[in-house]
Tab-separated table of C-alpha atoms in Angstrom:
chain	number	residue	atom	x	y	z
V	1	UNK	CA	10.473	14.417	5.483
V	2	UNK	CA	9.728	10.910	3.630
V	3	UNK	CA	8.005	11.715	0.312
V	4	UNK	CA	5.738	9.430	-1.107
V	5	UNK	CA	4.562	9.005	-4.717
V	6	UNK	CA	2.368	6.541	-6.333
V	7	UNK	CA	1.806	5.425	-9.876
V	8	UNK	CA	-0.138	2.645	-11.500
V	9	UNK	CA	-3.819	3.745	-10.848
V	10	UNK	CA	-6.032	3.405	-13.802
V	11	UNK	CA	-9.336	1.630	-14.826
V	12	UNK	CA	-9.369	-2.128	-15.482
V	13	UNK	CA	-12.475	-4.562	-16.066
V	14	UNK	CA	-13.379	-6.914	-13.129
V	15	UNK	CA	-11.239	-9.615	-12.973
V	16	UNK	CA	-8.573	-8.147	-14.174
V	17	UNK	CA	-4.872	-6.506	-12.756
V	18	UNK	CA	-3.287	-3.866	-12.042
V	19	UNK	CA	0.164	-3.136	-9.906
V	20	UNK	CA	1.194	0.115	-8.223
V	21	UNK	CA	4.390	1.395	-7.463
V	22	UNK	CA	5.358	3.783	-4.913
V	23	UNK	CA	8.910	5.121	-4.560
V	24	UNK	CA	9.909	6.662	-1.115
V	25	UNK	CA	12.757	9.482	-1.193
V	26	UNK	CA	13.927	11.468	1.292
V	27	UNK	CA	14.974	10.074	4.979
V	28	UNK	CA	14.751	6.660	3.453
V	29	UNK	CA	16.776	5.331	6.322
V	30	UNK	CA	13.816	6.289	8.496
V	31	UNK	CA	11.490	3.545	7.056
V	32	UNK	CA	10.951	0.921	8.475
V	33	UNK	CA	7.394	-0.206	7.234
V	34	UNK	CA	5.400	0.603	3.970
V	35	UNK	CA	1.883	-0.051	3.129
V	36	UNK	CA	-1.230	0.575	0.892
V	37	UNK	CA	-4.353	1.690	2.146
V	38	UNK	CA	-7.349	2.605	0.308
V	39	UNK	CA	-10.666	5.335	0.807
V	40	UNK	CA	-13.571	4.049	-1.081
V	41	UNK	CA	-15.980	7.331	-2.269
V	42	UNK	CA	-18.410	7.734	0.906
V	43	UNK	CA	-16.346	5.076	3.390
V	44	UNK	CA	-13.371	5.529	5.952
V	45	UNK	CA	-10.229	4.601	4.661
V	46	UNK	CA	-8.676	1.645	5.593
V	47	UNK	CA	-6.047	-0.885	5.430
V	48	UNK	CA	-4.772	-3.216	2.794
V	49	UNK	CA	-1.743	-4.505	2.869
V	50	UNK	CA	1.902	-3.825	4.538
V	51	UNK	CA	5.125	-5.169	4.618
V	52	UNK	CA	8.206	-4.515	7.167
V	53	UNK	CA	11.574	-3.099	5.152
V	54	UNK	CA	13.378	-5.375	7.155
V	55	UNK	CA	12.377	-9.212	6.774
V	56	UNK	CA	9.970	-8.829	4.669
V	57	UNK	CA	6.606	-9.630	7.014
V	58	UNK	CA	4.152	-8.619	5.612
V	59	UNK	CA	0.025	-8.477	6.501
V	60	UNK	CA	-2.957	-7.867	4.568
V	61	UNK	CA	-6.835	-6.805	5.392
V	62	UNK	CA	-8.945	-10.261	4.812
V	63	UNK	CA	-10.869	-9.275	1.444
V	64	UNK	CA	-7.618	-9.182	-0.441
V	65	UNK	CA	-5.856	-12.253	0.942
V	66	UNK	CA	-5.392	-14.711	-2.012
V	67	UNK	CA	-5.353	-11.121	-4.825
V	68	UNK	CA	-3.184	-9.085	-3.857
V	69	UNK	CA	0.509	-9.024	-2.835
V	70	UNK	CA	3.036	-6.589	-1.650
V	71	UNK	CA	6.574	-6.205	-2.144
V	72	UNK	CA	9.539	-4.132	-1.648
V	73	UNK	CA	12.768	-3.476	-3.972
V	74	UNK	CA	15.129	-1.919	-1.198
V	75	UNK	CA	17.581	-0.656	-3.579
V	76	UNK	CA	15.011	1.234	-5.615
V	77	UNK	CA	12.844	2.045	-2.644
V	78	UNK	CA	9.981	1.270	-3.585
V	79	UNK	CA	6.786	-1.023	-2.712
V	80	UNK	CA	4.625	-2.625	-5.010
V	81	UNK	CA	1.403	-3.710	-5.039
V	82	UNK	CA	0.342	-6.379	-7.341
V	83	UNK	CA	-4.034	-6.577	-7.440
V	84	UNK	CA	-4.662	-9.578	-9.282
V	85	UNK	CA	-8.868	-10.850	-9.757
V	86	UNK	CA	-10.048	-7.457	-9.082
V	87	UNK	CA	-13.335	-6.579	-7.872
V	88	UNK	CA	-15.824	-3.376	-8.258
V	89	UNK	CA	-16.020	-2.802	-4.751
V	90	UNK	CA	-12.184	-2.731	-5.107
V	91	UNK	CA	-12.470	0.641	-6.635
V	92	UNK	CA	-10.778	3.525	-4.330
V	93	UNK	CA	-8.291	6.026	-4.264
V	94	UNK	CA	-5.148	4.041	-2.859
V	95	UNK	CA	-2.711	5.526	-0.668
V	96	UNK	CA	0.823	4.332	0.073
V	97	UNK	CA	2.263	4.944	3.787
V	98	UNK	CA	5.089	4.427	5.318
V	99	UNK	CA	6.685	4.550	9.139
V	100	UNK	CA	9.293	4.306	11.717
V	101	UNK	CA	10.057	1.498	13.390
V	102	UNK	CA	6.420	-0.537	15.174
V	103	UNK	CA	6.343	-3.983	17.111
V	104	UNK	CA	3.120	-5.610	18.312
V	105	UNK	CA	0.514	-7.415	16.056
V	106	UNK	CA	-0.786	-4.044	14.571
V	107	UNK	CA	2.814	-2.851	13.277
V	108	UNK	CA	0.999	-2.178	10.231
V	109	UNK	CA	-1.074	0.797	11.599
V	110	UNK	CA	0.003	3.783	12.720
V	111	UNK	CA	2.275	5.331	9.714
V	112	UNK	CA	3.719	8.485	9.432
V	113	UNK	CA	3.770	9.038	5.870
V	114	UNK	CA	1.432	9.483	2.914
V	115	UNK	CA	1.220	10.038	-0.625
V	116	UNK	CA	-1.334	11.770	-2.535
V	117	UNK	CA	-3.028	8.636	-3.923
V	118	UNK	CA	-3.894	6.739	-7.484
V	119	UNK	CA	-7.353	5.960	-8.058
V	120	UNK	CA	-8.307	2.681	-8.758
V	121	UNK	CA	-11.552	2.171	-10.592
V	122	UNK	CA	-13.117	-1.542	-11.448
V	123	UNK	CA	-15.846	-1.867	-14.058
V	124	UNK	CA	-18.228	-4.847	-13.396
């Protein structure tokens, strides 16, 4: 079983950054995709940003295009997610995912792991 744990939450002024680590251990050789998504307090959760282990593609929901970016370190296992201009209605508890191998333009849905989450919290 993949374990999952994130780091990196915290509260930050709008406008301002934050970036959260998550290192994967356990059956590492079964990822093949790793991700962020967040649950805002009284909304579904939903998806932010991915990227493929191999290749590097990577996708992201439309509000955060242009602020935030993903990345991977393959020897350390672990994905990053770098929020820069942040926004209150960023705030959320963020979750990092990962899964198997997925093809098709929503390889980014669908994981099979999760971590507990990091809250996120963005004072106007």
């Amino acid at each position: 079983q993949v374990q999952l744990e994130e780091s990196g939450g915290g509260l930050v002024q709008a406008g301002g950054s934050l970036r959260l680590p998550c290192e994967a251990s356990a059956r590492t050789f079964s990822i093949y995709r790793m991700g962020w998504f967040r649950r805002a307090p009284g909304k579904e959760r939903e998806f932010v940003a991915a990227i493929r282990w191999s290749g590097g593609n990577t996708a992201y929901t439309d509000s955060v295009k242009g602020r935030f970016t993903i990345s991977r370190d393959n020897a350390k296992n672990t994905v990053y997610l770098q929020m820069n201009s942040l926004k209150p209605e960023d705030s959320a508890v963020y979750y990092c995912a990962a899964g198997g191998r997925a093809d098709g333009s929503r390889w980014y849905l669908g994981m099979n792991y999760w971590g507990k989450g990091t809250l996120v919290t963005v004072s106007s």
